[in-house]
Short mmCIF file of C-alpha atoms and ligand atoms in Angstrom, two decimals:
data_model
loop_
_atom_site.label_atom_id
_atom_site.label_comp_id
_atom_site.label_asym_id
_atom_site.label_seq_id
_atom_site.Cartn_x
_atom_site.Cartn_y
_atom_site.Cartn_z
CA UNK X 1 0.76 1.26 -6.45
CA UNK X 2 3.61 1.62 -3.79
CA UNK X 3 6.33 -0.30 -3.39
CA UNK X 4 8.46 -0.80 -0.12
CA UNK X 5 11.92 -2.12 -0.29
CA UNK X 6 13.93 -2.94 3.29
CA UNK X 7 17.39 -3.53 2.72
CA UNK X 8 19.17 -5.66 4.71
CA UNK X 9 22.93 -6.95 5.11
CA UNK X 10 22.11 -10.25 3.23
CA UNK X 11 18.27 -10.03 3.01
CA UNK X 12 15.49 -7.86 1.08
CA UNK X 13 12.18 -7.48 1.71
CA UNK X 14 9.49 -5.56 -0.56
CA UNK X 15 5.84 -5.13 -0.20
CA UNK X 16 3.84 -3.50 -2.92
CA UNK X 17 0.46 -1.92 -1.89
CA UNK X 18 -2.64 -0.56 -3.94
CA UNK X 19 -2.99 3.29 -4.16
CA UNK X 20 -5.20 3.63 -1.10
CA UNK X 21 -2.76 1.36 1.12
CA UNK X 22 -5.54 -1.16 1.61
CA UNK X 23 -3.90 -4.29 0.52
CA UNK X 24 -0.54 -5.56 0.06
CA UNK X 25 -1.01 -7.22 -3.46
CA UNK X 26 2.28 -9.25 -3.28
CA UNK X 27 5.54 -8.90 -1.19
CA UNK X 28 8.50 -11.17 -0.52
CA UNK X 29 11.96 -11.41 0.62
CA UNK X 30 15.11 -12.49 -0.72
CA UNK X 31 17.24 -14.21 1.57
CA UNK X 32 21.21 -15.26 1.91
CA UNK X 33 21.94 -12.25 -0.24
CA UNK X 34 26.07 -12.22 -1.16
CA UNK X 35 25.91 -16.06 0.36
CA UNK X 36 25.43 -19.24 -1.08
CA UNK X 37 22.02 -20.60 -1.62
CA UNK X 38 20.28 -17.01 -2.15
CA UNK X 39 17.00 -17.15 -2.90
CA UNK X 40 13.29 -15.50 -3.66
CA UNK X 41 10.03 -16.48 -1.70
CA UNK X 42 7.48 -14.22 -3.28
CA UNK X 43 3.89 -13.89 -2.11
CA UNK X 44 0.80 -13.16 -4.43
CA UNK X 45 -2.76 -13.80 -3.31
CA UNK X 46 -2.75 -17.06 -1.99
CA UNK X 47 0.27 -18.16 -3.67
CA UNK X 48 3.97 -18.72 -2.35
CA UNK X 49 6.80 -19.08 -5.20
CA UNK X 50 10.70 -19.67 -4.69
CA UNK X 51 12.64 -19.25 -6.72
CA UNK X 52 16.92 -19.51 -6.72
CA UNK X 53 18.96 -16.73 -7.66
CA UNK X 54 22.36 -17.78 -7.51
CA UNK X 55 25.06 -15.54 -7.13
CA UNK X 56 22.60 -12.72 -6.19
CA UNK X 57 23.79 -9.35 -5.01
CA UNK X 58 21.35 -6.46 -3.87
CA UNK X 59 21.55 -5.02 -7.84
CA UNK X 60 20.09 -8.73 -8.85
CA UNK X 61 17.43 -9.22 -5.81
CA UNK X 62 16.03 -6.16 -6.89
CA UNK X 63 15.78 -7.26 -10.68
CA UNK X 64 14.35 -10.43 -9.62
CA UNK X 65 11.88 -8.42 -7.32
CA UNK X 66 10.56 -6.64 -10.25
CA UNK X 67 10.91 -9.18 -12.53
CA UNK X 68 8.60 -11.30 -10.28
CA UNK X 69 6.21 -8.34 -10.00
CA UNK X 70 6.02 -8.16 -13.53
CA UNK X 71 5.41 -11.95 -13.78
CA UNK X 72 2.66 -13.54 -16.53
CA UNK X 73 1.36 -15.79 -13.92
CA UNK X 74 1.93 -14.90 -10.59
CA UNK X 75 2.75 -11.19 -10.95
CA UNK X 76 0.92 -8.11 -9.39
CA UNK X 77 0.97 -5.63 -12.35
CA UNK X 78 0.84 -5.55 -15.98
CA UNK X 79 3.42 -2.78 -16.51
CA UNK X 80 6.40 -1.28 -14.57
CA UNK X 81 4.59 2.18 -14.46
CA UNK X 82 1.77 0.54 -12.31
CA UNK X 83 4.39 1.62 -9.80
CA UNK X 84 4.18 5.18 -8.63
CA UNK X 85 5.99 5.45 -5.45
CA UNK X 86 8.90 3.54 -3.76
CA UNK X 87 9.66 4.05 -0.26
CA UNK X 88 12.91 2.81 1.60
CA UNK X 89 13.68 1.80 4.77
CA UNK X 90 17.04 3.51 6.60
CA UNK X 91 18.30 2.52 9.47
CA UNK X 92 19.91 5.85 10.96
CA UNK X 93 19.44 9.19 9.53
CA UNK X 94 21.91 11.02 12.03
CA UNK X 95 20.84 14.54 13.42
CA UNK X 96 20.06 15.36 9.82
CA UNK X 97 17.10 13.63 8.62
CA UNK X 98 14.01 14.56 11.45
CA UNK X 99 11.79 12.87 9.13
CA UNK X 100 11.42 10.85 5.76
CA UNK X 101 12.56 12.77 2.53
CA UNK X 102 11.82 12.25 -0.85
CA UNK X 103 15.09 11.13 -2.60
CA UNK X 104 17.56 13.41 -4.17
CA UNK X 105 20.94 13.37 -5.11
CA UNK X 106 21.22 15.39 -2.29
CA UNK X 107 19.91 13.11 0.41
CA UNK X 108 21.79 10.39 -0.75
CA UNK X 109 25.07 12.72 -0.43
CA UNK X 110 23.85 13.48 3.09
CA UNK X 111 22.89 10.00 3.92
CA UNK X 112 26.45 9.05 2.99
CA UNK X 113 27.61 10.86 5.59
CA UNK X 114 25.47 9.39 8.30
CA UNK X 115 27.41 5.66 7.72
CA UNK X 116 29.62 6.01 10.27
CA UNK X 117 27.01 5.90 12.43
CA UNK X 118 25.57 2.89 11.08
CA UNK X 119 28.64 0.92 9.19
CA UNK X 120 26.43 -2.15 8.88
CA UNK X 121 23.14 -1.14 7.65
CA UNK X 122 23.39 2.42 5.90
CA UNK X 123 25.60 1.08 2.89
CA UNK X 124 23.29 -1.19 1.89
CA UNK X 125 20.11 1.26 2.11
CA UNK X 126 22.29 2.67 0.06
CA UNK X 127 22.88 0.18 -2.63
CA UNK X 128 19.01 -0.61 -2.28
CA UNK X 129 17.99 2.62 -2.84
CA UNK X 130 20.66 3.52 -5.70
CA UNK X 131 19.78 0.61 -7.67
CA UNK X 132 15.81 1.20 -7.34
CA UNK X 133 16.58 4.70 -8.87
CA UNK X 134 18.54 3.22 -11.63
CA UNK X 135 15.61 0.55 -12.44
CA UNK X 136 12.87 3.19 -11.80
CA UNK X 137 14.09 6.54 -12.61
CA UNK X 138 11.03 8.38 -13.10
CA UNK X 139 9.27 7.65 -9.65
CA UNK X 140 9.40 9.33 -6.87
CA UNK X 141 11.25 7.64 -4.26
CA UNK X 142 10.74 8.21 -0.10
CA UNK X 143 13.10 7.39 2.65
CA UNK X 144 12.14 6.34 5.98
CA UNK X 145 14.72 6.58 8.91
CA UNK X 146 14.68 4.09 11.84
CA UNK X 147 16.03 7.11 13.94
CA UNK X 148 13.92 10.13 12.82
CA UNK X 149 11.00 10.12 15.13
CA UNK X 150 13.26 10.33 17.72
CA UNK X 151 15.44 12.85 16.98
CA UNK X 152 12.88 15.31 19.06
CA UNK X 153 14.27 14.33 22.22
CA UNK X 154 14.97 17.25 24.43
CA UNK X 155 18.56 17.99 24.88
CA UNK X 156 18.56 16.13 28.63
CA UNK X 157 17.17 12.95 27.01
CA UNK X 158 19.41 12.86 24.32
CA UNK X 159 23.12 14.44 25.39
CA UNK X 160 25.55 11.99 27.26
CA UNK X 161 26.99 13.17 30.31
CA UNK X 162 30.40 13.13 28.42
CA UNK X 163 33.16 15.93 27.78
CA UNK X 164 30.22 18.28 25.70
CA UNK X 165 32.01 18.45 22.52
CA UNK X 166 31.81 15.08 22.18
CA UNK X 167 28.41 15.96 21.39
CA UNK X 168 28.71 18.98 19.42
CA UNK X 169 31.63 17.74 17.37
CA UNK X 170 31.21 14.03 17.02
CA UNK X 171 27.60 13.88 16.89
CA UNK X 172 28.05 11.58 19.82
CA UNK X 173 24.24 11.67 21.32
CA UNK X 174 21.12 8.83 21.77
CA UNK X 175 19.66 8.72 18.63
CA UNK X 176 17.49 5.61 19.50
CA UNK X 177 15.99 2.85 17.01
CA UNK X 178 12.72 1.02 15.86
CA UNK X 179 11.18 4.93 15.58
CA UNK X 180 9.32 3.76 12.47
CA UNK X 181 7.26 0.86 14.68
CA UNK X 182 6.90 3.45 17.79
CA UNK X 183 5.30 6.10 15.55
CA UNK X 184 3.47 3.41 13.71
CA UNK X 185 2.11 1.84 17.02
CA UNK X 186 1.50 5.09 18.89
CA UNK X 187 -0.83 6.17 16.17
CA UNK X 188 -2.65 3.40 15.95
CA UNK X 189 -3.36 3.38 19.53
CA UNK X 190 -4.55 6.84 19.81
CA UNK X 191 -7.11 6.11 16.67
CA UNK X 192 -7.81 2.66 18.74
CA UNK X 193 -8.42 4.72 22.18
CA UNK X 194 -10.18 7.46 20.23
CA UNK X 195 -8.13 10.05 21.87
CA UNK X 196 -6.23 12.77 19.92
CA UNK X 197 -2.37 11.46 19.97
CA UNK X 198 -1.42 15.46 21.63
CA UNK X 199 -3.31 14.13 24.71
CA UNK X 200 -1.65 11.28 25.17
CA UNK X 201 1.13 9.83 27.04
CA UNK X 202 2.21 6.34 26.04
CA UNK X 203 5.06 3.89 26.53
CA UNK X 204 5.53 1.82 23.81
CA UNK X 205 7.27 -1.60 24.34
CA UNK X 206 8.70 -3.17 21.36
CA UNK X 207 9.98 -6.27 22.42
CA UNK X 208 11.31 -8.19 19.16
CA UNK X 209 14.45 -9.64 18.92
CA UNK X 210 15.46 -5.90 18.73
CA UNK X 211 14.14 -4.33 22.08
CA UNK X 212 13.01 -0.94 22.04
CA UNK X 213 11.13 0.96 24.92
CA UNK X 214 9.94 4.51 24.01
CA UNK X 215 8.18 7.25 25.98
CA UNK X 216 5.83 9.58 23.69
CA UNK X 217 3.90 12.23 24.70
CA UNK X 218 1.51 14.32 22.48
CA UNK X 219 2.47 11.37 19.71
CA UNK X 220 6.39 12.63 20.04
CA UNK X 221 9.38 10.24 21.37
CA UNK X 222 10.43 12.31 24.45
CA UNK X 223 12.95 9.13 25.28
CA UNK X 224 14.24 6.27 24.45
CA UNK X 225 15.96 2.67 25.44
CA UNK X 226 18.53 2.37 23.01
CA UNK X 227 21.16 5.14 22.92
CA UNK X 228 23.97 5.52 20.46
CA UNK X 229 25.07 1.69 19.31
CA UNK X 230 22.15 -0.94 19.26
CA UNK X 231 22.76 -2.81 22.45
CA UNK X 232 21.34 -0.99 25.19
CA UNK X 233 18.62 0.00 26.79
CA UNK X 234 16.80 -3.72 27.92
CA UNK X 235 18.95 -6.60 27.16
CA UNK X 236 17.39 -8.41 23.73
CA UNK X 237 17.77 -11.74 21.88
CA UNK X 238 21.82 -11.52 22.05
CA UNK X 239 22.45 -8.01 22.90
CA UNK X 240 23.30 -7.16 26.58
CA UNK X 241 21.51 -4.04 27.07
CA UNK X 242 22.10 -1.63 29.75
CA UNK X 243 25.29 -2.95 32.00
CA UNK X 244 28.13 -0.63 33.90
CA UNK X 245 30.44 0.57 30.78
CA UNK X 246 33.72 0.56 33.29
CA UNK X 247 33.10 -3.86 32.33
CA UNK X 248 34.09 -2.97 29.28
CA UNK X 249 37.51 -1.36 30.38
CA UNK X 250 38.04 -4.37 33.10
CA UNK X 251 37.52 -7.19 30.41
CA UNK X 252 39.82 -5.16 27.54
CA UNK X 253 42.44 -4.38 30.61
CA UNK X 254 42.27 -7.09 32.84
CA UNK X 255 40.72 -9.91 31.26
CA UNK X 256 42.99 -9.35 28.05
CA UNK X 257 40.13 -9.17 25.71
CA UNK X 258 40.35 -7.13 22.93
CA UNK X 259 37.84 -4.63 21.97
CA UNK X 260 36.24 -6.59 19.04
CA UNK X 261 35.87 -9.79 20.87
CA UNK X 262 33.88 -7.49 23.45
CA UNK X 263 32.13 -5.88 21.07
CA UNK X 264 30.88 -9.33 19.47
CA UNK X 265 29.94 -10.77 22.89
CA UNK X 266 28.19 -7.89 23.91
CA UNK X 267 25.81 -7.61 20.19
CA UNK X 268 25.72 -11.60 19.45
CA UNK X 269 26.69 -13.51 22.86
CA UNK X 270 24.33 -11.83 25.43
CA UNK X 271 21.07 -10.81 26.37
CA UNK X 272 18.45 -13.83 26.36
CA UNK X 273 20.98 -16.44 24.37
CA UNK X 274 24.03 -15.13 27.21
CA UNK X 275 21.93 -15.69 30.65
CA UNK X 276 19.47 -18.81 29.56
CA UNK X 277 22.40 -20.28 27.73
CA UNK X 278 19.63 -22.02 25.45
CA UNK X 279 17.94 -19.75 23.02
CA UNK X 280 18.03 -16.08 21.75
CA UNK X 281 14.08 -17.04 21.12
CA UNK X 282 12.17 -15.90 23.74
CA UNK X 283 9.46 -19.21 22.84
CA UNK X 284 12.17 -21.85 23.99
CA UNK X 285 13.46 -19.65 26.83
CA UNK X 286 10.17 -20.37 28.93
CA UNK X 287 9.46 -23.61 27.43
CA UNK X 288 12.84 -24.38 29.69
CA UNK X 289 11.49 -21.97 32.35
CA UNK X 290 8.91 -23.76 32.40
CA UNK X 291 10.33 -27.26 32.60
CA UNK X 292 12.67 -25.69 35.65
CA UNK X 293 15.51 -24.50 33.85
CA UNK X 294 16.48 -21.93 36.48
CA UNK X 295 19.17 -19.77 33.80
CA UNK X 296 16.22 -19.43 31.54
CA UNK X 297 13.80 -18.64 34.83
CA UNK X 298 16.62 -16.05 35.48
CA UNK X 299 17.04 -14.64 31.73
CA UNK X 300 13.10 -13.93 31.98
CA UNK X 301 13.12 -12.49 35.26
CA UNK X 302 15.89 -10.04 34.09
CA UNK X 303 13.89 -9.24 30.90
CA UNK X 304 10.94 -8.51 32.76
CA UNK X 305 12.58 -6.58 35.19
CA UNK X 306 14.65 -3.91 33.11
CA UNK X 307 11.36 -3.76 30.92
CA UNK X 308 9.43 -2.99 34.36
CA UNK X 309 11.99 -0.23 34.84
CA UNK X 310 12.34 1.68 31.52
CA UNK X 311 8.38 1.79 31.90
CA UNK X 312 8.62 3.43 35.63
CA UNK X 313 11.44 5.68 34.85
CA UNK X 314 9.68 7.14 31.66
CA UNK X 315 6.14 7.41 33.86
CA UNK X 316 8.70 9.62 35.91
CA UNK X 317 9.89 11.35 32.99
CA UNK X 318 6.25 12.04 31.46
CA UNK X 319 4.49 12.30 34.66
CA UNK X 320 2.30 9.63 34.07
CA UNK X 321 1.31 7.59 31.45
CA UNK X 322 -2.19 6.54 29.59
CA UNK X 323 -1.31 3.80 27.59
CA UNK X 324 1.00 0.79 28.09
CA UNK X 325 1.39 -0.44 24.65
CA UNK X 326 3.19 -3.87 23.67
CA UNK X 327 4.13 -4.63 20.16
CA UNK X 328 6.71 -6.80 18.12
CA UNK X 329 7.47 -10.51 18.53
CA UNK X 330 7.00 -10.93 22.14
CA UNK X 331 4.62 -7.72 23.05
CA UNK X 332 2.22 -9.36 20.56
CA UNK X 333 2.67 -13.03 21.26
CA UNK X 334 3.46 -13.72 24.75
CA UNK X 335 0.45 -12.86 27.05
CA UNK X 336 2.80 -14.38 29.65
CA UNK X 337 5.66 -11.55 29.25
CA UNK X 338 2.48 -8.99 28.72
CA UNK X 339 1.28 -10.24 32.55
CA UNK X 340 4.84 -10.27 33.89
CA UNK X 341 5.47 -6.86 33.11
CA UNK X 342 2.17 -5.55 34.02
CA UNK X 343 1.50 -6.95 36.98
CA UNK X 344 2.81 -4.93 39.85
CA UNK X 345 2.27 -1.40 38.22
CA UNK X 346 -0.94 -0.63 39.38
CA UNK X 347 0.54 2.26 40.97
CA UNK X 348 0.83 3.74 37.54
CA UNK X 349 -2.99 3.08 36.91
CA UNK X 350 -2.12 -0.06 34.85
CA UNK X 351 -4.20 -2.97 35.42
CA UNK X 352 -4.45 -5.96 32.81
CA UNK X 353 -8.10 -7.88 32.26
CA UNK X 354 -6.05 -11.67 32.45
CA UNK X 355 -8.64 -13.05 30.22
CA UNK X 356 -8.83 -10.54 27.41
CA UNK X 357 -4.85 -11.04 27.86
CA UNK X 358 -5.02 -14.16 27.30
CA UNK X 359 -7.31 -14.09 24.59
CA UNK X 360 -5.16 -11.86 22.14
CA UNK X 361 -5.42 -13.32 18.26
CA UNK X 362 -3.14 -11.47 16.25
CA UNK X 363 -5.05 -7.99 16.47
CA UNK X 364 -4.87 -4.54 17.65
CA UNK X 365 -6.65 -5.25 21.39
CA UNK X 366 -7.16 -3.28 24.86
CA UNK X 367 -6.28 -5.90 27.66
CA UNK X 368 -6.98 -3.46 30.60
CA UNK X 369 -10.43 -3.16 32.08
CA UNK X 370 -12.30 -0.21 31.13
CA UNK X 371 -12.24 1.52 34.32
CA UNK X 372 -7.81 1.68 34.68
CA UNK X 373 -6.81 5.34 34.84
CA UNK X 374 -3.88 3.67 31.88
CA UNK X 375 -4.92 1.34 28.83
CA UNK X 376 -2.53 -1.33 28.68
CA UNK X 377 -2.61 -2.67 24.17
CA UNK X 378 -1.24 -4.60 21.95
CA UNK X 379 -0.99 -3.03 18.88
CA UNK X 380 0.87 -5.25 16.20
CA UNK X 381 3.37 -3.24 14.44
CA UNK X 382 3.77 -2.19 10.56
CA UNK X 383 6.57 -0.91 9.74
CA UNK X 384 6.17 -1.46 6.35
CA UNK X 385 2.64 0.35 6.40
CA UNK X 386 4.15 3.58 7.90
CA UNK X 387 6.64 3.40 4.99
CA UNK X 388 4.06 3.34 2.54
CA UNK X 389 2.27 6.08 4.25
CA UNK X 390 5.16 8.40 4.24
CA UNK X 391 5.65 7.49 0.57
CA UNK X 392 2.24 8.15 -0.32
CA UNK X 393 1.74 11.27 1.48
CA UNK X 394 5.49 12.76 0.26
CA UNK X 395 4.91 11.56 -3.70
CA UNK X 396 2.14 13.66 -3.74
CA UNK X 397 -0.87 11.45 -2.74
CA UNK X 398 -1.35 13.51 0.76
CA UNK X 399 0.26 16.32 -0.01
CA UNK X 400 -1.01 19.12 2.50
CA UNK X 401 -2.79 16.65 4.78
CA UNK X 402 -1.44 16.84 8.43
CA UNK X 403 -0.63 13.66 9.86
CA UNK X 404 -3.46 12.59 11.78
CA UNK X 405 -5.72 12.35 8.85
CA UNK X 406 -3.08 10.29 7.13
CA UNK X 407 -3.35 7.66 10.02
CA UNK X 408 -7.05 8.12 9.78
CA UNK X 409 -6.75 7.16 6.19
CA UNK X 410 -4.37 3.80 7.07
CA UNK X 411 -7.24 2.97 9.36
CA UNK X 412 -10.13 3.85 6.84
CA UNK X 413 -7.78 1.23 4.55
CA UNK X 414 -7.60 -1.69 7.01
P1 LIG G 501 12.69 -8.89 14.85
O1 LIG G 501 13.28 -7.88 15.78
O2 LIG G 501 13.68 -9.87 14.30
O3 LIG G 501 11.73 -8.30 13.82
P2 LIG G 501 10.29 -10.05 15.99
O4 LIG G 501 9.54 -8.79 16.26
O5 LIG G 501 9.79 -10.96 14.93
O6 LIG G 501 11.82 -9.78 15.82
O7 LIG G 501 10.33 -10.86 17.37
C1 LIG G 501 11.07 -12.03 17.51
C2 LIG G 501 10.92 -12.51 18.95
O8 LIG G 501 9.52 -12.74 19.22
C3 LIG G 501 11.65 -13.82 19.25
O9 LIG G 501 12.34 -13.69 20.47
C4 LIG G 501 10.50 -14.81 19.40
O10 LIG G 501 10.83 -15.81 20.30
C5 LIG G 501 9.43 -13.92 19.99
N1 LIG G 501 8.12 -14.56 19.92
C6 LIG G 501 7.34 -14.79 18.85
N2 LIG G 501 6.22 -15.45 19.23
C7 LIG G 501 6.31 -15.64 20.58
C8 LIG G 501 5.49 -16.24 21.58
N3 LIG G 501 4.32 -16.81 21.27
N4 LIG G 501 5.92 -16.25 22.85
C9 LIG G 501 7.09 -15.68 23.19
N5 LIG G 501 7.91 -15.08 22.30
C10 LIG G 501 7.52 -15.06 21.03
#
């Protein structure tokens, strides 16, 4: 079996799949880690058990995690060994890492160095993956960068127009996030389409609390929303996204503010929560919309908007596109957002089919009528899944398969 472990700031999440990825036979999260009130909610067939672990830190979560896989009663294997892979989420694997790694000593040196570019998350996919090596020593272990599939970019995607050794010397560049959803989701659509990925060009809209838009072509990220911190590109739950940087100079100069307080408004103060003034959750900002709250009118109109133009620009940049593909949250749940942003870009060759728009369960689904020169999709994401595949395949399950028959085997599995 395979075992994926995401490592939060104060949360962990696990999943453990059978050999041929076809089921998740229990998975979990532990929440409030290194905060009072931490606790286990653990999944197993139809079952749900919490459990408290006070005074929890990442080393404990993960003994609880196997201890609860372990479990007489509501455990998923007899025997630690049942495990034979463990794959790990990272959040930013720097210009280093241009794709998931089996674990070394090495790596982890390497991936040490990347934290300055992620101070938040990298030190505890660190811990995570450090203390999963000291409880299972013996299994291979695979980790997955949020920033890998998009380290491809050519060099004018990806190089700010800054002094140049900014770049070269700083590693100061786009590196872009949520690459483990986009190559997920691209994949899936190609195999859904029944196109070969290498003839496709897709934008993928990942609009979570976390917004991501992403332009691949031939199944690689050619461009990206987010750049080099997480707040830009469109504006998201409480990040601002894209705004004129010189603000930032006029509110630290003129408005007295100091650089932290900016920095806070502009991760947890903006975006949906900033404008609408009412939720960071994109459900309550239209229920207001709806009931003529004009901020929360506004905060959707904006959303829709910037999304509208990340997907013409990146037409521009891949002349063209084929497939307009929503995932996350919002891409999968909101047929309203999904008809906001479509509607209008018929110039691309999108068209939406309202009713199969509206009629979107949960599942992978083509909402554009069969004759639209692009196939607009929703294509729920997995990151978890493409984890697990890139364990699999780099533990020695697929060894010397190419890609494509790896996603062929996910969707053999589901
Ligand atoms: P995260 O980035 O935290 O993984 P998710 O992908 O779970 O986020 O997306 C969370 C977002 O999805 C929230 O803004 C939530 O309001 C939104 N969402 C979920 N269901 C719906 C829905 N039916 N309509 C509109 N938004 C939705």
């Amino acid at each position: 079996m395979i075992l994926t472990i995401n490592c939060g700031s104060s949360s962990l999440k696990y999943q453990l799949y059978t050999p041929d990825l076809g089921e998740v036979a229990a998975k979990g999260i532990i929440s409030r880690i290194g905060e009072a009130g931490t606790s286990i909610d653990h999944r197993v067939g139809g079952r749900k058990i919490r459990q408290d672990l006070p005074g929890a830190d990442h080393a404990g979560a993960l003994e609880a995690v196997i201890a609860n896989l372990l479990h007489p009663e509501w455990g998923a294997i007899g025997d630690i060994a049942e495990i034979e892979a463990i794959g790990h989420r990272a959040v930013h694997g720097g210009d280093t890492f241009v794709e998931s790694v089996l674990v070394t000593d090495e790596v982890i040196a390497q991936l040490e160095e990347c934290t300055p570019l992620a101070p938040l998350h990298n030190p505890v996919n660190l811990v995570g993956i450090r203390e999963a090596r000291r409880l299972l020593p013996d299994v291979p272990h695979v980790v997955v960068f949020d920033t890998s599939f998009h380290q491809g970019m050519p060099p004018h995607a990806h190089v700010f127009a800054l002094p140049y050794h900014y770049y070269a010397e700083h590693k100061i560049r786009r590196y872009g996030f949520h690459g483990t959803s986009c190559r997920y989701v691209s994949a899936r659509a190609a195999e859904i389409l029944g196109r070969p990925i290498e003839d496709l060009r897709m934008v993928i809209c990942h609009l979570g609390n976390g917004v991501t838009i992403d332009a691949v072509s031939g199944g690689r990220s050619v461009d990206t929303s987010i750049g080099f911190g997480t707040f830009s590109g469109v504006m998201m739950g409480t990040r601002s996204g894209d705004f004129d940087p010189g603000l930032i100079f006029y509110m630290h100069k003129k408005l007295n503010m100091s650089l932290s307080d900016i920095e806070a408004i502009c991760y947890k103060e903006s975006g949906l929560l900033g404008v609408s003034g009412v939720s960071n959750d994109m459900r309550e900002v239209v229920e207001q919309a709806v009931a003529g709250n004009a901020r929360c009118a506004l905060a959707i109109d904006m959303f829709v908007y910037m999304v509208r133009k990340f997907v013409g620009s990146y037409a521009a940049a891949m002349d063209g596109i084929d497939a307009l593909v929503f995932t996350a949250g919002i891409g999968e749940n909101s047929a309203y957002i999904r008809s906001r942003i479509s509607h209008g870009l018929e110039f691309l060759g999108v068209e939406l089919d309202d009713v199969a728009n509206d009629q979107v369960n949960g599942a992978a689904a083509i909402i554009s009528p069969a004759h639209a020169r692009a196939a607009t999709m929703v294509v729920p994401t997995d990151e978890e899944k493409m984890i697990a595949l890139d364990t699999l395949r780099l533990s020695g399950g697929l060894i010397g398969r190419d890609p494509a028959e790896v996603y062929l085997a996910a969707a053999v599995a589901e």
